[in-house]
Amino acid sequence: MLPIGSTIGILGGGQLGRMLSVAAAQLGFKCHVYEPEKNPPAGETSAILTTALYTDYTALEKFAKSVDVVTFEFENIPSKTLDYIESIVEIFPDRKALKISQDRLFEKNFLTKLGLETAPYLKVDDVTEFKDAVKKIGTPAILKTRTMGYDGKGQVKITNEDQVKQISKTFKTSNHILEGLVDFTKEISVISVRNSKGEISCFDPGENLHENGVLKTTTIPAQIPRALITDAILLASKILTALDYIGVLGVELFISKGKLIVNEIAPRVHNSGHWTQNGCVIDQFEQHIRAISGWPLGDGVRYMNVTMENLLGNDILNTEIISQDARAAIHLYGKKETRPGRKMGHVNRLFPKN
Ligand code: AMP
């Protein structure tokens, strides 16, 4: 067990880092956040902030030597940076999960090997592979970059032959996959956690609605059959165990024709788990800090029904109106600049559990 007063290093200073640092402070830890951008959301809530590039090895060394354990709040940290940090201090979750989730092809291969269903997919490295993949998978389909994609970025939906011709003419970069479009009825996610003793806890699956590829709301409980809820939890546990994982893992699933299809896994706390801050005694942020610190896991049982709504862009201007609802728990990220679609905060609305 990491002693109280230890320092946790967090790579990335966004809202997830901010909420992790608040949870860490509650347990008596200090946080040291490392973030290339100035004035990050997590800087305001952490004991120490380093503003430096991920390629600044002097700053990385100082950071790594100042902390007792390192975690991260987003996946796309350069592997050389992680190699360097890891030569000094342990990183949780470990590199295996990151390697898989950083690359959509590795991720889908891993899930398939585990016997889980994904959208049909093929790797696309050139025009010939692209045309071949369209022939085999058919349309509608989605061409996705293998790496660095998030919130629907780096994705093109392909619905007709003209588009195939157009992309064939301009396709230059390698490292893509083509995914068949899943005809889903609902999107759900399971926020799961595992500690070094192999103990696992999963929060109730939430039902997610997206707007332009960005999560808008998560509603708990998901309105799906009980058996699917159990299956989703077992599926997440299977992934955690296969990865010998330590920390919180988000598992995004489609429900299609009564079956669970894995969309992607995120080796970190997850936007669709923000409802746990007000619906549970121990939330996803505390579970993550507990897991990476070698503490026993908390009880993730849910006490309320919750709707989590992301405040995107100018939605933040409605804060005063939202604040008039006494059952609306507001969480703002302290971002200085509002941009369309930018995650500025979220609100958890609570309802009695029936
Ligand atoms: P992703 O960044 O891959 O999670 O994609 C963002 C959103 O796009 C998902 O939450 C889905 O709503 C949608 N999407 C992505 N891939 C597929 C797919 N193969 N079939 C249907 N919808 C998809």
PDB file of N, CA and C in Angstrom, residues 121-156:
ATOM      1  N   TYR A 121     -13.414  -6.006 -39.465  1.00  0.00           N
ATOM      2  CA  TYR A 121     -12.349  -5.030 -39.726  1.00  0.00           C
ATOM      3  C   TYR A 121     -11.242  -5.634 -40.571  1.00  0.00           C
ATOM      4  N   LEU A 122     -10.553  -4.773 -41.287  1.00  0.00           N
ATOM      5  CA  LEU A 122      -9.372  -5.193 -42.046  1.00  0.00           C
ATOM      6  C   LEU A 122      -8.357  -4.073 -42.025  1.00  0.00           C
ATOM      7  N   LYS A 123      -7.095  -4.426 -42.019  1.00  0.00           N
ATOM      8  CA  LYS A 123      -6.069  -3.380 -42.035  1.00  0.00           C
ATOM      9  C   LYS A 123      -5.967  -2.784 -43.435  1.00  0.00           C
ATOM     10  N   VAL A 124      -5.714  -1.492 -43.494  1.00  0.00           N
ATOM     11  CA  VAL A 124      -5.624  -0.784 -44.777  1.00  0.00           C
ATOM     12  C   VAL A 124      -4.339   0.029 -44.781  1.00  0.00           C
ATOM     13  N   ASP A 125      -3.376  -0.429 -45.593  1.00  0.00           N
ATOM     14  CA  ASP A 125      -2.096   0.292 -45.650  1.00  0.00           C
ATOM     15  C   ASP A 125      -1.877   0.969 -46.994  1.00  0.00           C
ATOM     16  N   ASP A 126      -2.668   0.591 -47.985  1.00  0.00           N
ATOM     17  CA  ASP A 126      -2.527   1.238 -49.296  1.00  0.00           C
ATOM     18  C   ASP A 126      -3.849   1.143 -50.052  1.00  0.00           C
ATOM     19  N   VAL A 127      -3.859   1.704 -51.260  1.00  0.00           N
ATOM     20  CA  VAL A 127      -5.107   1.773 -52.030  1.00  0.00           C
ATOM     21  C   VAL A 127      -5.636   0.374 -52.365  1.00  0.00           C
ATOM     22  N   THR A 128      -4.723  -0.540 -52.697  1.00  0.00           N
ATOM     23  CA  THR A 128      -5.172  -1.896 -53.049  1.00  0.00           C
ATOM     24  C   THR A 128      -5.875  -2.538 -51.851  1.00  0.00           C
ATOM     25  N   GLU A 129      -5.271  -2.399 -50.670  1.00  0.00           N
ATOM     26  CA  GLU A 129      -5.897  -2.971 -49.463  1.00  0.00           C
ATOM     27  C   GLU A 129      -7.222  -2.281 -49.158  1.00  0.00           C
ATOM     28  N   PHE A 130      -7.286  -0.981 -49.436  1.00  0.00           N
ATOM     29  CA  PHE A 130      -8.530  -0.239 -49.197  1.00  0.00           C
ATOM     30  C   PHE A 130      -9.659  -0.789 -50.071  1.00  0.00           C
ATOM     31  N   LYS A 131      -9.370  -0.911 -51.380  1.00  0.00           N
ATOM     32  CA  LYS A 131     -10.420  -1.401 -52.307  1.00  0.00           C
ATOM     33  C   LYS A 131     -10.833  -2.826 -51.933  1.00  0.00           C
ATOM     34  N   ASP A 132      -9.849  -3.633 -51.594  1.00  0.00           N
ATOM     35  CA  ASP A 132     -10.098  -5.017 -51.220  1.00  0.00           C
ATOM     36  C   ASP A 132     -10.966  -5.094 -49.948  1.00  0.00           C
ATOM     37  N   ALA A 133     -10.637  -4.221 -48.982  1.00  0.00           N
ATOM     38  CA  ALA A 133     -11.380  -4.211 -47.714  1.00  0.00           C
ATOM     39  C   ALA A 133     -12.829  -3.795 -47.953  1.00  0.00           C
ATOM     40  N   VAL A 134     -13.036  -2.794 -48.836  1.00  0.00           N
ATOM     41  CA  VAL A 134     -14.414  -2.354 -49.127  1.00  0.00           C
ATOM     42  C   VAL A 134     -15.191  -3.501 -49.765  1.00  0.00           C
ATOM     43  N   LYS A 135     -14.507  -4.243 -50.652  1.00  0.00           N
ATOM     44  CA  LYS A 135     -15.177  -5.378 -51.308  1.00  0.00           C
ATOM     45  C   LYS A 135     -15.603  -6.417 -50.264  1.00  0.00           C
ATOM     46  N   LYS A 136     -14.690  -6.734 -49.351  1.00  0.00           N
ATOM     47  CA  LYS A 136     -14.968  -7.805 -48.378  1.00  0.00           C
ATOM     48  C   LYS A 136     -15.957  -7.368 -47.299  1.00  0.00           C
ATOM     49  N   ILE A 137     -15.798  -6.140 -46.806  1.00  0.00           N
ATOM     50  CA  ILE A 137     -16.639  -5.692 -45.687  1.00  0.00           C
ATOM     51  C   ILE A 137     -17.937  -5.068 -46.180  1.00  0.00           C
ATOM     52  N   GLY A 138     -17.868  -4.429 -47.351  1.00  0.00           N
ATOM     53  CA  GLY A 138     -19.051  -3.756 -47.910  1.00  0.00           C
ATOM     54  C   GLY A 138     -19.252  -2.381 -47.295  1.00  0.00           C
ATOM     55  N   THR A 139     -20.282  -1.670 -47.775  1.00  0.00           N
ATOM     56  CA  THR A 139     -20.618  -0.359 -47.199  1.00  0.00           C
ATOM     57  C   THR A 139     -22.028  -0.456 -46.602  1.00  0.00           C
ATOM     58  N   PRO A 140     -22.381   0.390 -45.628  1.00  0.00           N
ATOM     59  CA  PRO A 140     -21.550   1.432 -45.026  1.00  0.00           C
ATOM     60  C   PRO A 140     -20.402   0.863 -44.181  1.00  0.00           C
ATOM     61  N   ALA A 141     -19.314   1.631 -44.200  1.00  0.00           N
ATOM     62  CA  ALA A 141     -18.140   1.249 -43.404  1.00  0.00           C
ATOM     63  C   ALA A 141     -17.458   2.527 -42.925  1.00  0.00           C
ATOM     64  N   ILE A 142     -16.506   2.366 -42.008  1.00  0.00           N
ATOM     65  CA  ILE A 142     -15.790   3.549 -41.507  1.00  0.00           C
ATOM     66  C   ILE A 142     -14.291   3.310 -41.667  1.00  0.00           C
ATOM     67  N   LEU A 143     -13.646   4.265 -42.328  1.00  0.00           N
ATOM     68  CA  LEU A 143     -12.192   4.214 -42.445  1.00  0.00           C
ATOM     69  C   LEU A 143     -11.625   4.988 -41.256  1.00  0.00           C
ATOM     70  N   LYS A 144     -10.804   4.314 -40.447  1.00  0.00           N
ATOM     71  CA  LYS A 144     -10.287   4.967 -39.232  1.00  0.00           C
ATOM     72  C   LYS A 144      -8.765   4.925 -39.224  1.00  0.00           C
ATOM     73  N   THR A 145      -8.153   5.980 -38.708  1.00  0.00           N
ATOM     74  CA  THR A 145      -6.709   5.919 -38.481  1.00  0.00           C
ATOM     75  C   THR A 145      -6.478   4.905 -37.357  1.00  0.00           C
ATOM     76  N   ARG A 146      -5.367   4.152 -37.451  1.00  0.00           N
ATOM     77  CA  ARG A 146      -5.106   3.147 -36.405  1.00  0.00           C
ATOM     78  C   ARG A 146      -4.730   3.805 -35.084  1.00  0.00           C
ATOM     79  N   THR A 147      -4.023   4.944 -35.187  1.00  0.00           N
ATOM     80  CA  THR A 147      -3.543   5.590 -33.962  1.00  0.00           C
ATOM     81  C   THR A 147      -4.047   7.029 -33.861  1.00  0.00           C
ATOM     82  N   MET A 148      -3.955   7.571 -32.667  1.00  0.00           N
ATOM     83  CA  MET A 148      -4.238   8.983 -32.386  1.00  0.00           C
ATOM     84  C   MET A 148      -5.696   9.417 -32.618  1.00  0.00           C
ATOM     85  N   GLY A 149      -6.613   8.501 -32.833  1.00  0.00           N
ATOM     86  CA  GLY A 149      -8.012   8.902 -33.038  1.00  0.00           C
ATOM     87  C   GLY A 149      -8.770   8.906 -31.716  1.00  0.00           C
ATOM     88  N   TYR A 150      -9.608   9.896 -31.520  1.00  0.00           N
ATOM     89  CA  TYR A 150     -10.488   9.896 -30.346  1.00  0.00           C
ATOM     90  C   TYR A 150     -11.688  10.787 -30.649  1.00  0.00           C
ATOM     91  N   ASP A 151     -12.787  10.574 -29.902  1.00  0.00           N
ATOM     92  CA  ASP A 151     -14.012  11.360 -30.093  1.00  0.00           C
ATOM     93  C   ASP A 151     -14.401  11.465 -31.570  1.00  0.00           C
ATOM     94  N   GLY A 152     -14.284  10.369 -32.293  1.00  0.00           N
ATOM     95  CA  GLY A 152     -14.709  10.352 -33.697  1.00  0.00           C
ATOM     96  C   GLY A 152     -13.729  11.029 -34.649  1.00  0.00           C
ATOM     97  N   LYS A 153     -12.574  11.480 -34.139  1.00  0.00           N
ATOM     98  CA  LYS A 153     -11.590  12.141 -35.015  1.00  0.00           C
ATOM     99  C   LYS A 153     -10.819  11.071 -35.800  1.00  0.00           C
ATOM    100  N   GLY A 154     -10.382  11.457 -37.009  1.00  0.00           N
ATOM    101  CA  GLY A 154      -9.624  10.517 -37.841  1.00  0.00           C
ATOM    102  C   GLY A 154     -10.506   9.417 -38.416  1.00  0.00           C
ATOM    103  N   GLN A 155     -11.801   9.731 -38.615  1.00  0.00           N
ATOM    104  CA  GLN A 155     -12.728   8.717 -39.143  1.00  0.00           C
ATOM    105  C   GLN A 155     -13.502   9.266 -40.340  1.00  0.00           C
ATOM    106  N   VAL A 156     -13.660   8.436 -41.366  1.00  0.00           N
ATOM    107  CA  VAL A 156     -14.496   8.822 -42.509  1.00  0.00           C
ATOM    108  C   VAL A 156     -15.510   7.715 -42.732  1.00  0.00           C
TER     109      VAL A 156
END
